[in-house]
Amino acid sequence: MPTPYRYVTPVPVEAATGLIAGVYGQIARDFGVARMPLFAALSPAPEVLAPTWAVLRESLLAGQAPRVTKEVVAVGVSLANRCPFCVDAHTVLLHATGEHRLAETVARGEAPADPEHARLLVWATGTATAGQAPPCPPVHAPEYIGTALAFHFINRMVSSLLTDDLLPAGLQRSRLIRGLGGRALARTVRRSLPQGEALPLLRGLPSGPAPAWAAGAPAGTAFAALHAGAEEGAALLDGTAREAVIEAVAAWDGGHPPLSGRTSDPLADVAPTRRPAARLALLAALAPYRVTDADVAAWREAGGSRSDADLVRLLAFGAITAVRRIESALAVRAA
C-alpha cells in the first residue's frame, strides 16, 4: 500500500519510546488522530519533532482565539506556500468546526463572506511578503502569529518529505470526503484545550530566548525550542555553504523563485561536494515543493552521515532560516 512518505522511514507508533512516544501520545489525545504523517516523518529527529508539535499545539489548538479563525490562517499560509497536503488537511479541520461553506471557500482561495475571516485570510496569505501585524485584538496576536509561523515551517517540511496526497488517490479533494472527515473529528476539534501542556516535552532539548511577539505565551517557549533544534541542522553544512544559504534567504523577497533566468547562482562559491546539502537546505527555505528524488539522492551520494535524521535536520535548518526571515518582518511591522 502506498504511503505519503518520500525519503524517510518513520518510527511506528507501536515501536515509539521515550520522547517520540510522548509526542505521539499527546497528538492522539489532543488532535484526535493516532497517526499524523508530518509528525511521523519528523520522528527520526526528536529534537525537531517535539518542538514542531509544541508550536502547533500551543498556537493553533490551545488558547483564547477561535479555532475557526486560526484554521483560516493555517489554510491561508498553506495556500501561499503551495502546500496542497496542508490545505487539504486544514480544510478538513475547518469542516470539523462546523464551518462547511467557509472550509470550501478558503480551500479555493476565495474571499470568505465574513469580514473577519476575509481579513485574516488576506493577512495569512501575505505573511511572507507583507510583514504586517494580524488584524485582531492584541491579546490574540501571539496565537495568530504563532499559527502563521508554525505553518511556514510545517509547510516546508511537509512539501519536502511527503507526497501531496493526504489520502490514497487524492480522495481528500472530494468535498464529500472532506465533510465526512471533518464530522469524524468534530468532537475533538471543538473542545477547549489548556495552554502549556506540550511544554514538558521540551525539557532537556536545546532552547533560547522566547520571541518578543509571544508576550510570555507558551507558544513563545515552543518557538524558542524549535528555533534552537532546527538550527542544529546547520552543522551539516560547512561554513561557506551555511553562509550562502543564509545570505540567499536574507535577500529573498518572500515570493516563489523563478524556475530559470537567475542572474547568479547563490551556491556558486560552495564546493561541489558540499553543494547537494546546501541545495536541499535552500530548497527547503524558498521552494520546498521543488525537492526531487535526484536532489536527495545527490545528497546521500555525497558521502558522510546521510541518515534519515540528518535529512530531517538539514531540511529543518533551511525551513527555520526562512521562518526567521518572515518572523523578523512581522515583528518589525508589529512594533
mmCIF file of C-alpha atoms in Angstrom, residues 56-246:
data_model
loop_
_atom_site.group_PDB
_atom_site.id
_atom_site.type_symbol
_atom_site.label_atom_id
_atom_site.label_comp_id
_atom_site.label_asym_id
_atom_site.label_seq_id
_atom_site.Cartn_x
_atom_site.Cartn_y
_atom_site.Cartn_z
ATOM 1 C CA LEU A 56 1.404 23.709 16.585
ATOM 2 C CA ARG A 57 -0.428 22.751 19.759
ATOM 3 C CA GLU A 58 0.236 25.948 21.693
ATOM 4 C CA SER A 59 -0.555 28.251 18.750
ATOM 5 C CA LEU A 60 -3.369 26.549 16.844
ATOM 6 C CA LEU A 61 -5.037 24.088 19.189
ATOM 7 C CA ALA A 62 -4.904 25.876 22.558
ATOM 8 C CA GLY A 63 -5.552 29.476 23.575
ATOM 9 C CA GLN A 64 -8.332 32.043 23.536
ATOM 10 C CA ALA A 65 -8.628 32.980 19.843
ATOM 11 C CA PRO A 66 -11.327 30.997 17.999
ATOM 12 C CA ARG A 67 -10.140 27.756 16.444
ATOM 13 C CA VAL A 68 -12.102 28.589 13.290
ATOM 14 C CA THR A 69 -10.157 31.776 12.598
ATOM 15 C CA LYS A 70 -6.827 30.135 13.348
ATOM 16 C CA GLU A 71 -7.678 27.355 10.887
ATOM 17 C CA VAL A 72 -8.369 30.073 8.290
ATOM 18 C CA VAL A 73 -4.835 31.359 8.931
ATOM 19 C CA ALA A 74 -3.404 27.830 8.609
ATOM 20 C CA VAL A 75 -5.114 27.336 5.234
ATOM 21 C CA GLY A 76 -4.100 30.819 4.050
ATOM 22 C CA VAL A 77 -0.419 30.291 4.779
ATOM 23 C CA SER A 78 -0.559 26.833 3.193
ATOM 24 C CA LEU A 79 -2.155 28.257 0.049
ATOM 25 C CA ALA A 80 0.557 30.906 -0.186
ATOM 26 C CA ASN A 81 3.256 28.248 0.237
ATOM 27 C CA ARG A 82 1.701 25.916 -2.369
ATOM 28 C CA CYS A 83 1.313 23.074 0.122
ATOM 29 C CA PRO A 84 -1.753 21.094 -1.025
ATOM 30 C CA PHE A 85 -1.292 18.475 1.698
ATOM 31 C CA CYS A 86 -1.738 21.108 4.445
ATOM 32 C CA VAL A 87 -4.502 22.918 2.572
ATOM 33 C CA ASP A 88 -6.460 19.664 2.378
ATOM 34 C CA ALA A 89 -5.770 18.699 5.993
ATOM 35 C CA HIS A 90 -6.892 22.028 7.409
ATOM 36 C CA THR A 91 -9.869 22.252 5.102
ATOM 37 C CA VAL A 92 -10.992 19.017 6.767
ATOM 38 C CA LEU A 93 -10.382 20.618 10.163
ATOM 39 C CA LEU A 94 -12.443 23.649 9.173
ATOM 40 C CA HIS A 95 -15.240 21.233 8.306
ATOM 41 C CA ALA A 96 -14.737 19.782 11.789
ATOM 42 C CA THR A 97 -15.542 23.167 13.343
ATOM 43 C CA GLY A 98 -18.907 23.078 11.565
ATOM 44 C CA GLU A 99 -17.979 25.826 9.092
ATOM 45 C CA HIS A 100 -18.596 23.777 5.951
ATOM 46 C CA ARG A 101 -19.145 26.633 3.495
ATOM 47 C CA LEU A 102 -16.161 28.554 4.874
ATOM 48 C CA ALA A 103 -13.976 25.445 4.530
ATOM 49 C CA GLU A 104 -14.704 25.062 0.837
ATOM 50 C CA THR A 105 -14.428 28.804 0.184
ATOM 51 C CA VAL A 106 -10.932 29.172 1.642
ATOM 52 C CA ALA A 107 -9.779 25.903 0.067
ATOM 53 C CA ARG A 108 -10.486 27.526 -3.288
ATOM 54 C CA GLY A 109 -8.586 30.654 -2.249
ATOM 55 C CA GLU A 110 -11.752 32.742 -2.423
ATOM 56 C CA ALA A 111 -12.720 35.537 -0.044
ATOM 57 C CA PRO A 112 -14.977 34.414 2.838
ATOM 58 C CA ALA A 113 -18.255 36.246 3.326
ATOM 59 C CA ASP A 114 -17.440 37.084 6.949
ATOM 60 C CA PRO A 115 -15.245 40.246 7.048
ATOM 61 C CA GLU A 116 -13.094 38.960 9.933
ATOM 62 C CA HIS A 117 -12.381 35.710 8.129
ATOM 63 C CA ALA A 118 -11.632 37.625 4.930
ATOM 64 C CA ARG A 119 -9.163 39.967 6.675
ATOM 65 C CA LEU A 120 -7.346 37.082 8.345
ATOM 66 C CA LEU A 121 -7.119 35.114 5.094
ATOM 67 C CA VAL A 122 -5.579 38.109 3.305
ATOM 68 C CA TRP A 123 -3.159 38.635 6.188
ATOM 69 C CA ALA A 124 -2.166 34.953 6.286
ATOM 70 C CA THR A 125 -1.513 34.694 2.556
ATOM 71 C CA GLY A 126 0.675 37.792 2.727
ATOM 72 C CA THR A 127 2.774 36.994 5.793
ATOM 73 C CA ALA A 128 5.854 36.080 3.745
ATOM 74 C CA THR A 129 5.737 39.278 1.702
ATOM 75 C CA ALA A 130 3.804 41.997 3.536
ATOM 76 C CA GLY A 131 5.112 41.706 7.106
ATOM 77 C CA GLN A 132 2.051 43.197 8.794
ATOM 78 C CA ALA A 133 0.598 42.642 12.257
ATOM 79 C CA PRO A 134 -2.502 40.423 12.292
ATOM 80 C CA PRO A 135 -5.895 42.186 12.117
ATOM 81 C CA CYS A 136 -7.044 41.053 15.549
ATOM 82 C CA PRO A 137 -7.182 42.209 19.184
ATOM 83 C CA PRO A 138 -3.622 42.458 20.601
ATOM 84 C CA VAL A 139 -4.348 39.767 23.176
ATOM 85 C CA HIS A 140 -4.876 37.254 20.353
ATOM 86 C CA ALA A 141 -1.891 38.329 18.221
ATOM 87 C CA PRO A 142 0.546 35.730 19.652
ATOM 88 C CA GLU A 143 -1.797 32.911 18.645
ATOM 89 C CA TYR A 144 -2.274 34.179 15.100
ATOM 90 C CA ILE A 145 1.406 34.997 14.583
ATOM 91 C CA GLY A 146 2.345 31.661 16.120
ATOM 92 C CA THR A 147 -0.075 29.787 13.868
ATOM 93 C CA ALA A 148 1.198 31.566 10.764
ATOM 94 C CA LEU A 149 4.859 30.947 11.575
ATOM 95 C CA ALA A 150 4.126 27.352 12.571
ATOM 96 C CA PHE A 151 2.698 26.713 9.125
ATOM 97 C CA HIS A 152 5.533 28.453 7.333
ATOM 98 C CA PHE A 153 7.759 25.845 8.991
ATOM 99 C CA ILE A 154 5.358 22.906 8.707
ATOM 100 C CA ASN A 155 4.524 23.574 5.040
ATOM 101 C CA ARG A 156 8.222 23.443 4.196
ATOM 102 C CA MET A 157 8.771 20.149 5.980
ATOM 103 C CA VAL A 158 5.603 18.622 4.531
ATOM 104 C CA SER A 159 6.406 19.686 0.966
ATOM 105 C CA SER A 160 9.932 18.291 1.287
ATOM 106 C CA LEU A 161 9.148 14.973 2.964
ATOM 107 C CA LEU A 162 5.605 13.967 1.968
ATOM 108 C CA THR A 163 3.612 13.478 -1.209
ATOM 109 C CA ASP A 164 0.711 15.817 -1.942
ATOM 110 C CA ASP A 165 -1.925 13.247 -1.006
ATOM 111 C CA LEU A 166 -3.378 13.184 2.493
ATOM 112 C CA LEU A 167 -5.437 10.130 1.458
ATOM 113 C CA PRO A 168 -4.799 7.475 -1.214
ATOM 114 C CA ALA A 169 -5.551 8.630 -4.763
ATOM 115 C CA GLY A 170 -6.179 12.173 -3.562
ATOM 116 C CA LEU A 171 -9.573 11.290 -2.053
ATOM 117 C CA GLN A 172 -9.255 14.232 0.340
ATOM 118 C CA ARG A 173 -10.003 16.576 -2.581
ATOM 119 C CA SER A 174 -13.579 15.305 -2.664
ATOM 120 C CA ARG A 175 -15.898 17.695 -0.829
ATOM 121 C CA LEU A 176 -17.872 14.702 0.424
ATOM 122 C CA ILE A 177 -14.780 13.037 1.896
ATOM 123 C CA ARG A 178 -13.623 16.322 3.471
ATOM 124 C CA GLY A 179 -17.010 16.806 5.065
ATOM 125 C CA LEU A 180 -17.113 13.248 6.407
ATOM 126 C CA GLY A 181 -13.564 13.569 7.734
ATOM 127 C CA GLY A 182 -14.470 16.805 9.462
ATOM 128 C CA ARG A 183 -17.503 15.272 11.124
ATOM 129 C CA ALA A 184 -15.353 12.422 12.434
ATOM 130 C CA LEU A 185 -13.023 14.947 14.090
ATOM 131 C CA ALA A 186 -15.677 17.416 15.239
ATOM 132 C CA ARG A 187 -15.769 16.382 18.889
ATOM 133 C CA THR A 188 -12.002 16.736 19.318
ATOM 134 C CA VAL A 189 -11.680 19.983 17.362
ATOM 135 C CA ARG A 190 -14.479 21.785 19.164
ATOM 136 C CA ARG A 191 -13.231 21.211 22.683
ATOM 137 C CA SER A 192 -11.093 23.737 24.553
ATOM 138 C CA LEU A 193 -7.506 22.760 25.355
ATOM 139 C CA PRO A 194 -5.477 24.280 28.199
ATOM 140 C CA GLN A 195 -2.285 26.030 27.167
ATOM 141 C CA GLY A 196 1.175 24.838 28.106
ATOM 142 C CA GLU A 197 0.697 21.064 28.201
ATOM 143 C CA ALA A 198 3.202 20.447 25.376
ATOM 144 C CA LEU A 199 5.992 22.285 27.170
ATOM 145 C CA PRO A 200 7.071 19.370 29.421
ATOM 146 C CA LEU A 201 8.001 17.504 26.223
ATOM 147 C CA LEU A 202 10.695 20.135 25.598
ATOM 148 C CA ARG A 203 12.635 19.537 28.811
ATOM 149 C CA GLY A 204 16.264 18.762 28.108
ATOM 150 C CA LEU A 205 16.101 19.970 24.492
ATOM 151 C CA PRO A 206 18.067 22.962 23.170
ATOM 152 C CA SER A 207 16.319 26.290 23.627
ATOM 153 C CA GLY A 208 16.877 30.034 23.727
ATOM 154 C CA PRO A 209 15.029 33.294 24.399
ATOM 155 C CA ALA A 210 11.342 33.415 23.533
ATOM 156 C CA PRO A 211 10.413 35.788 20.693
ATOM 157 C CA ALA A 212 9.081 39.217 21.609
ATOM 158 C CA TRP A 213 5.800 38.704 19.732
ATOM 159 C CA ALA A 214 4.857 35.815 22.019
ATOM 160 C CA ALA A 215 4.390 38.106 25.040
ATOM 161 C CA GLY A 216 5.023 35.319 27.551
ATOM 162 C CA ALA A 217 2.650 32.868 25.852
ATOM 163 C CA PRO A 218 3.518 29.130 25.844
ATOM 164 C CA ALA A 219 3.905 29.360 22.062
ATOM 165 C CA GLY A 220 6.985 31.512 22.666
ATOM 166 C CA THR A 221 8.685 28.790 24.695
ATOM 167 C CA ALA A 222 7.823 26.279 21.995
ATOM 168 C CA PHE A 223 9.204 28.530 19.256
ATOM 169 C CA ALA A 224 12.439 29.063 21.171
ATOM 170 C CA ALA A 225 12.920 25.280 21.240
ATOM 171 C CA LEU A 226 12.038 24.939 17.559
ATOM 172 C CA HIS A 227 14.498 27.671 16.593
ATOM 173 C CA ALA A 228 17.256 26.008 18.609
ATOM 174 C CA GLY A 229 16.519 22.448 17.494
ATOM 175 C CA ALA A 230 16.209 23.306 13.806
ATOM 176 C CA GLU A 231 19.315 25.491 13.863
ATOM 177 C CA GLU A 232 21.363 22.436 14.832
ATOM 178 C CA GLY A 233 20.974 21.261 11.247
ATOM 179 C CA ALA A 234 23.437 23.990 10.278
ATOM 180 C CA ALA A 235 26.189 21.648 11.475
ATOM 181 C CA LEU A 236 25.535 19.509 8.386
ATOM 182 C CA LEU A 237 26.845 22.344 6.180
ATOM 183 C CA ASP A 238 30.343 23.767 6.051
ATOM 184 C CA GLY A 239 30.847 27.472 6.708
ATOM 185 C CA THR A 240 30.697 28.567 3.069
ATOM 186 C CA ALA A 241 27.530 26.570 2.351
ATOM 187 C CA ARG A 242 25.858 27.771 5.523
ATOM 188 C CA GLU A 243 26.573 31.423 4.760
ATOM 189 C CA ALA A 244 25.409 31.005 1.162
ATOM 190 C CA VAL A 245 22.041 29.668 2.330
ATOM 191 C CA ILE A 246 21.640 32.388 4.965
#
